[in-house]
Amino acid sequence: MELEVRHLRALCAIADTGSLHQAARRLGVSQPSLTTQLRRIENSLGAELFSRQRTGCRPTPVGRALLSRARPLVAEMGALVAEAKAAVARAAGPRLRIGSTASRALPGWLGRLRRRLPGTDISLHMDVSPNALLRMVAAGQLDVAFVHEVEGCPLTVPPGLAVRVLVEREPQFVSMARDHPAAAAPVVDLADLAGDRWIVDPTVDGEWEGVRRVLAAAGIDPQLLHGDYHTAAALIAVGEGVAPCQPTSDPRGDMAIRPLRGDPLAVRLLLVTGPGEPERDEGVYGDLESAYRDVAEGSAAYRQWLRRNKSFRPAVPAA
């Protein structure tokens, strides 16, 4: 078996994430498939490249030596492909490739962009991982990315990207069953949720770390359930747990969304762009700001929070 770029890319993903599960998610393959591929690579080389530990995968000395040569090769191949695609795009006409984590501002943002940029091919790529989207912008696979950064868990921004802050500190609310005792109050204390199981998606960059830090500071050591937030909604509705959520979330009839007293959980909302057209990027940011304002004002719980805090201040451009 001869090593190919896809094999090197898989090895880099395993090393970067420290987990076969996370690497498989980044690469868009199943974990068993990636495990089989790694075994074949190791068999062809006659050496173990990663030591499998309970806490994850760590490169062996041979693995580190291979990765030191593999990373620049993968980066060069990515740049080659990006440049080729950019040349094709220039010949085909204007386009705008957007990446984003989940946000209710997306429909309004896309609508504004399509009205302001008629004739532009606008595409959307969704991912739960902000860091993955930033890597795609750096590789030339996306033009812009709208991402969130969990407070206390900074993102890894590749060099050469421009970062603008949309919201410096967006509070994270909590979702719970409609009949949860804490739902009777307009604002919830963390102590009122000490006996609940918290549902957290571990694939969202910084999500678990941020929640764990805040709960530990409050002296709470809750039961945890790892899962995606689509599944979480059904569990929350029947009282099986609570979960952090965006303040713009639209509550269901069987769920309640409440702010947390003191806003201990928060994220920073960022628009990240690669080398491009400053005038276009300014318009992209302005459309996003307007769309976010609309959903912020359209969410009753968030609107009340904004009134109490007397401000919504999208931040100025950041270096």
Short mmCIF file of C-alpha atoms in Angstrom, two decimals:
data_model
loop_
_atom_site.label_atom_id
_atom_site.label_comp_id
_atom_site.label_asym_id
_atom_site.label_seq_id
_atom_site.Cartn_x
_atom_site.Cartn_y
_atom_site.Cartn_z
CA MET A 1 0.00 0.00 0.00
CA GLU A 2 1.34 3.41 -0.99
CA LEU A 3 0.66 6.44 1.18
CA GLU A 4 -1.61 9.02 -0.40
CA VAL A 5 -2.50 12.57 0.57
CA ARG A 6 -5.81 11.35 2.02
CA HIS A 7 -3.88 9.06 4.36
CA LEU A 8 -1.67 11.93 5.52
CA ARG A 9 -4.72 14.10 6.01
CA ALA A 10 -6.29 11.39 8.19
CA LEU A 11 -3.14 11.12 10.32
CA CYS A 12 -3.04 14.91 10.80
CA ALA A 13 -6.70 14.95 11.81
CA ILE A 14 -6.15 12.22 14.42
CA ALA A 15 -3.15 14.09 15.84
CA ASP A 16 -4.95 17.45 15.87
CA THR A 17 -8.08 16.18 17.61
CA GLY A 18 -6.46 13.49 19.77
CA SER A 19 -9.48 11.31 19.09
CA LEU A 20 -10.53 8.87 16.38
CA HIS A 21 -14.15 9.91 16.92
CA GLN A 22 -13.43 13.61 16.51
CA ALA A 23 -11.09 13.02 13.59
CA ALA A 24 -13.69 10.92 11.79
CA ARG A 25 -16.25 13.68 12.28
CA ARG A 26 -13.82 16.26 10.87
CA LEU A 27 -13.07 14.09 7.85
CA GLY A 28 -16.69 13.18 7.22
CA VAL A 29 -16.20 9.42 7.60
CA SER A 30 -17.31 6.82 10.13
CA GLN A 31 -15.09 6.01 13.08
CA PRO A 32 -14.81 2.29 12.15
CA SER A 33 -13.71 3.31 8.64
CA LEU A 34 -11.03 5.63 10.00
CA THR A 35 -9.85 3.00 12.50
CA THR A 36 -9.48 0.49 9.66
CA GLN A 37 -7.61 3.03 7.55
CA LEU A 38 -5.20 3.81 10.40
CA ARG A 39 -4.55 0.10 10.94
CA ARG A 40 -3.73 -0.37 7.24
CA ILE A 41 -1.36 2.62 7.27
CA GLU A 42 0.42 1.28 10.34
CA ASN A 43 0.64 -2.20 8.84
CA SER A 44 2.12 -0.85 5.62
CA LEU A 45 4.76 1.09 7.55
CA GLY A 46 5.40 -1.65 10.06
CA ALA A 47 5.08 0.66 13.05
CA GLU A 48 2.46 1.95 15.47
CA LEU A 49 1.83 5.67 14.80
CA PHE A 50 -0.53 6.40 17.70
CA SER A 51 -0.83 4.99 21.18
CA ARG A 52 -4.47 4.41 22.10
CA GLN A 53 -5.11 5.60 25.63
CA ARG A 54 -8.27 6.05 27.65
CA THR A 55 -7.89 9.82 27.24
CA GLY A 56 -7.39 9.64 23.46
CA CYS A 57 -4.79 9.00 20.77
CA ARG A 58 -1.24 10.31 21.11
CA PRO A 59 1.47 10.11 18.41
CA THR A 60 4.31 7.70 19.05
CA PRO A 61 7.88 8.82 18.27
CA VAL A 62 7.52 7.32 14.78
CA GLY A 63 4.16 9.04 14.43
CA ARG A 64 5.62 12.41 15.39
CA ALA A 65 8.41 12.02 12.85
CA LEU A 66 5.90 11.17 10.11
CA LEU A 67 3.59 14.04 11.06
CA SER A 68 6.45 16.56 10.89
CA ARG A 69 6.77 15.77 7.18
CA ALA A 70 3.08 15.14 6.52
CA ARG A 71 1.72 18.48 7.74
CA PRO A 72 3.52 20.70 5.19
CA LEU A 73 2.60 18.28 2.40
CA VAL A 74 -1.08 18.37 3.35
CA ALA A 75 -0.98 22.17 3.64
CA GLU A 76 0.66 22.53 0.22
CA MET A 77 -1.88 20.21 -1.39
CA GLY A 78 -4.71 22.18 0.23
CA ALA A 79 -3.28 25.43 -1.10
CA LEU A 80 -2.89 23.93 -4.57
CA VAL A 81 -6.50 22.78 -4.67
CA ALA A 82 -7.76 26.11 -3.28
CA GLU A 83 -5.85 28.09 -5.90
CA ALA A 84 -7.17 25.88 -8.68
CA LYS A 85 -10.75 26.26 -7.46
CA ALA A 86 -10.30 30.03 -7.12
CA ALA A 87 -9.16 30.22 -10.73
CA VAL A 88 -12.23 28.28 -11.83
CA ALA A 89 -14.48 30.51 -9.72
CA ARG A 90 -13.04 33.70 -11.23
CA ALA A 91 -13.83 32.36 -14.68
CA ALA A 92 -17.35 31.27 -13.68
CA GLY A 93 -18.40 34.56 -12.03
CA PRO A 94 -18.74 36.02 -8.53
CA ARG A 95 -19.41 33.71 -5.62
CA LEU A 96 -19.54 33.89 -1.83
CA ARG A 97 -18.86 30.75 0.18
CA ILE A 98 -20.18 31.07 3.72
CA GLY A 99 -19.47 28.83 6.69
CA SER A 100 -21.43 29.01 9.92
CA THR A 101 -22.20 27.34 13.19
CA ALA A 102 -25.90 27.20 14.10
CA SER A 103 -27.68 30.54 14.37
CA ARG A 104 -31.24 31.78 13.87
CA ALA A 105 -29.74 34.83 12.14
CA LEU A 106 -28.74 32.70 9.14
CA PRO A 107 -31.99 32.87 7.10
CA GLY A 108 -32.18 36.66 7.39
CA TRP A 109 -28.48 37.02 6.63
CA LEU A 110 -28.67 34.89 3.50
CA GLY A 111 -31.78 36.74 2.33
CA ARG A 112 -30.07 40.11 2.67
CA LEU A 113 -26.97 38.87 0.87
CA ARG A 114 -28.96 37.50 -2.06
CA ARG A 115 -30.88 40.76 -2.45
CA ARG A 116 -27.74 42.89 -2.26
CA LEU A 117 -25.56 40.64 -4.42
CA PRO A 118 -27.77 39.52 -7.33
CA GLY A 119 -25.96 37.23 -9.70
CA THR A 120 -23.57 36.01 -7.00
CA ASP A 121 -23.42 32.28 -6.33
CA ILE A 122 -23.91 32.14 -2.54
CA SER A 123 -23.34 28.81 -0.79
CA LEU A 124 -23.59 27.77 2.85
CA HIS A 125 -21.55 25.17 4.75
CA MET A 126 -22.68 24.30 8.28
CA ASP A 127 -20.47 22.75 10.96
CA VAL A 128 -20.69 22.38 14.75
CA SER A 129 -16.95 23.09 14.99
CA PRO A 130 -15.90 26.75 14.72
CA ASN A 131 -12.25 25.71 14.46
CA ALA A 132 -13.03 23.47 11.49
CA LEU A 133 -14.69 26.41 9.71
CA LEU A 134 -11.71 28.66 10.42
CA ARG A 135 -9.40 26.07 8.89
CA MET A 136 -11.60 25.99 5.80
CA VAL A 137 -11.35 29.78 5.45
CA ALA A 138 -7.57 29.57 5.83
CA ALA A 139 -7.43 26.83 3.18
CA GLY A 140 -9.44 28.91 0.72
CA GLN A 141 -12.44 26.60 0.86
CA LEU A 142 -14.66 29.30 2.39
CA ASP A 143 -14.67 33.08 2.00
CA VAL A 144 -16.21 33.94 5.37
CA ALA A 145 -17.25 32.12 8.53
CA PHE A 146 -19.73 33.18 11.22
CA VAL A 147 -18.67 31.39 14.40
CA HIS A 148 -18.99 31.53 18.17
CA GLU A 149 -16.17 31.38 20.71
CA VAL A 150 -17.03 29.95 24.13
CA GLU A 151 -15.87 32.25 26.89
CA GLY A 152 -12.66 30.94 28.42
CA CYS A 153 -11.98 28.62 25.45
CA PRO A 154 -10.37 30.74 22.71
CA LEU A 155 -10.50 29.53 19.13
CA THR A 156 -7.36 28.85 17.12
CA VAL A 157 -7.42 31.50 14.39
CA PRO A 158 -5.00 30.67 11.56
CA PRO A 159 -2.67 33.51 10.51
CA GLY A 160 -3.79 35.77 7.69
CA LEU A 161 -7.49 35.81 8.59
CA ALA A 162 -9.39 38.99 9.49
CA VAL A 163 -11.60 38.81 12.58
CA ARG A 164 -14.54 41.09 13.30
CA VAL A 165 -16.55 40.86 16.50
CA LEU A 166 -20.31 40.95 16.03
CA VAL A 167 -21.23 40.58 19.71
CA GLU A 168 -18.53 40.78 22.37
CA ARG A 169 -20.49 38.80 24.96
CA GLU A 170 -23.71 37.01 24.11
CA PRO A 171 -25.23 35.39 27.22
CA GLN A 172 -26.19 31.75 27.01
CA PHE A 173 -29.61 30.89 28.37
CA VAL A 174 -30.79 27.52 29.66
CA SER A 175 -33.58 25.36 28.23
CA MET A 176 -35.71 23.16 30.49
CA ALA A 177 -39.05 21.42 30.58
CA ARG A 178 -42.02 23.78 30.71
CA ASP A 179 -43.06 22.32 34.09
CA HIS A 180 -39.57 22.49 35.62
CA PRO A 181 -39.83 24.25 39.03
CA ALA A 182 -37.18 26.79 38.00
CA ALA A 183 -39.23 27.80 34.95
CA ALA A 184 -41.66 29.65 37.22
CA ALA A 185 -39.10 32.44 37.66
CA PRO A 186 -38.08 34.87 34.86
CA VAL A 187 -34.39 34.42 35.76
CA VAL A 188 -32.84 31.15 36.96
CA ASP A 189 -30.07 30.62 39.49
CA LEU A 190 -27.55 27.90 38.72
CA ALA A 191 -28.23 26.51 42.20
CA ASP A 192 -31.82 25.79 41.11
CA LEU A 193 -30.42 23.40 38.49
CA ALA A 194 -27.89 21.62 40.73
CA GLY A 195 -29.95 18.43 40.79
CA ASP A 196 -30.51 18.31 37.03
CA ARG A 197 -28.62 16.37 34.43
CA TRP A 198 -26.88 18.71 31.98
CA ILE A 199 -26.90 17.76 28.31
CA VAL A 200 -23.82 18.94 26.40
CA ASP A 201 -22.62 18.30 22.86
CA PRO A 202 -18.92 17.39 23.19
CA THR A 203 -18.31 17.95 19.46
CA VAL A 204 -18.88 21.71 19.80
CA ASP A 205 -15.50 23.37 20.37
CA GLY A 206 -15.19 24.57 23.97
CA GLU A 207 -18.80 23.74 24.89
CA TRP A 208 -18.13 21.11 27.53
CA GLU A 209 -15.07 22.92 28.89
CA GLY A 210 -17.02 26.16 29.28
CA VAL A 211 -20.00 24.53 31.00
CA ARG A 212 -17.77 22.49 33.30
CA ARG A 213 -15.79 25.59 34.33
CA VAL A 214 -18.91 27.59 35.18
CA LEU A 215 -20.61 24.76 37.08
CA ALA A 216 -17.44 23.99 39.04
CA ALA A 217 -17.13 27.66 40.02
CA ALA A 218 -20.68 27.47 41.36
CA GLY A 219 -19.84 24.33 43.35
CA ILE A 220 -22.04 22.12 41.19
CA ASP A 221 -21.00 18.65 40.06
CA PRO A 222 -23.97 17.52 37.97
CA GLN A 223 -24.73 14.36 36.09
CA LEU A 224 -23.85 14.76 32.43
CA LEU A 225 -25.27 13.43 29.22
CA HIS A 226 -23.30 13.87 26.00
CA GLY A 227 -25.42 14.22 22.88
CA ASP A 228 -26.36 16.50 20.02
CA TYR A 229 -28.79 19.31 20.74
CA HIS A 230 -31.48 18.03 18.36
CA THR A 231 -31.81 14.90 20.48
CA ALA A 232 -31.41 16.99 23.61
CA ALA A 233 -34.57 18.98 22.84
CA ALA A 234 -36.74 15.87 23.06
CA LEU A 235 -35.10 14.81 26.33
CA ILE A 236 -35.38 18.27 27.85
CA ALA A 237 -39.08 18.45 27.03
CA VAL A 238 -39.80 15.36 29.14
CA GLY A 239 -37.66 16.52 32.05
CA GLU A 240 -34.61 14.32 31.42
CA GLY A 241 -32.19 17.23 31.60
CA VAL A 242 -31.39 20.86 30.94
CA ALA A 243 -28.99 22.41 28.43
CA PRO A 244 -27.36 25.72 27.55
CA CYS A 245 -28.88 27.40 24.52
CA GLN A 246 -28.61 30.54 22.42
CA PRO A 247 -30.68 33.47 23.72
CA THR A 248 -32.32 33.76 20.31
CA SER A 249 -33.65 30.19 20.53
CA ASP A 250 -37.34 29.83 19.77
CA PRO A 251 -38.99 27.93 22.66
CA ARG A 252 -41.30 25.03 21.97
CA GLY A 253 -44.63 24.65 23.70
CA ASP A 254 -43.24 21.97 26.00
CA MET A 255 -40.00 23.80 26.82
CA ALA A 256 -39.00 26.97 28.64
CA ILE A 257 -35.96 29.13 27.95
CA ARG A 258 -34.67 31.33 30.77
CA PRO A 259 -31.63 33.56 31.32
CA LEU A 260 -29.19 32.60 34.06
CA ARG A 261 -28.65 35.05 36.89
CA GLY A 262 -25.39 36.88 36.41
CA ASP A 263 -24.96 35.47 32.88
CA PRO A 264 -22.17 33.03 33.83
CA LEU A 265 -22.22 31.32 30.41
CA ALA A 266 -21.39 33.40 27.37
CA VAL A 267 -19.91 33.30 23.88
CA ARG A 268 -18.34 35.83 21.54
CA LEU A 269 -19.78 36.01 18.01
CA LEU A 270 -17.23 36.50 15.25
CA LEU A 271 -17.18 36.97 11.50
CA VAL A 272 -13.90 35.71 10.08
CA THR A 273 -12.80 36.38 6.51
CA GLY A 274 -9.86 35.37 4.39
CA PRO A 275 -7.96 37.63 1.98
CA GLY A 276 -10.68 39.09 -0.20
CA GLU A 277 -12.50 42.24 -1.14
CA PRO A 278 -12.74 44.77 1.74
CA GLU A 279 -15.82 46.45 0.29
CA ARG A 280 -17.62 43.14 -0.13
CA ASP A 281 -16.65 41.98 3.36
CA GLU A 282 -17.94 45.22 4.88
CA GLY A 283 -21.33 44.60 3.28
CA VAL A 284 -21.33 40.98 4.43
CA TYR A 285 -20.73 42.12 8.02
CA GLY A 286 -23.44 44.79 7.80
CA ASP A 287 -26.01 42.28 6.52
CA LEU A 288 -25.14 39.89 9.35
CA GLU A 289 -25.43 42.64 11.96
CA SER A 290 -28.90 43.61 10.68
CA ALA A 291 -30.07 39.99 10.57
CA TYR A 292 -28.83 39.35 14.11
CA ARG A 293 -30.58 42.47 15.42
CA ASP A 294 -33.85 41.24 13.94
CA VAL A 295 -33.70 37.81 15.62
CA ALA A 296 -32.48 39.35 18.89
CA GLU A 297 -35.48 41.65 18.99
CA GLY A 298 -37.81 38.88 17.81
CA SER A 299 -36.99 36.54 20.72
CA ALA A 300 -39.12 37.44 23.75
CA ALA A 301 -36.72 36.15 26.40
CA TYR A 302 -33.69 37.76 24.78
CA ARG A 303 -35.57 40.99 24.12
CA GLN A 304 -36.38 41.22 27.83
CA TRP A 305 -32.74 40.55 28.67
CA LEU A 306 -31.65 43.28 26.29
CA ARG A 307 -34.06 45.72 27.88
CA ARG A 308 -32.78 44.89 31.37
CA ASN A 309 -29.18 45.29 30.26
CA LYS A 310 -30.09 48.38 28.23
CA SER A 311 -27.79 47.64 25.34
CA PHE A 312 -26.93 45.60 22.35
CA ARG A 313 -23.58 46.72 21.04
CA PRO A 314 -22.06 44.93 18.07
CA ALA A 315 -18.37 45.53 18.50
CA VAL A 316 -16.05 47.48 16.21
CA PRO A 317 -13.58 45.68 13.92
CA ALA A 318 -10.86 43.80 15.79
CA ALA A 319 -7.30 43.22 14.69
#
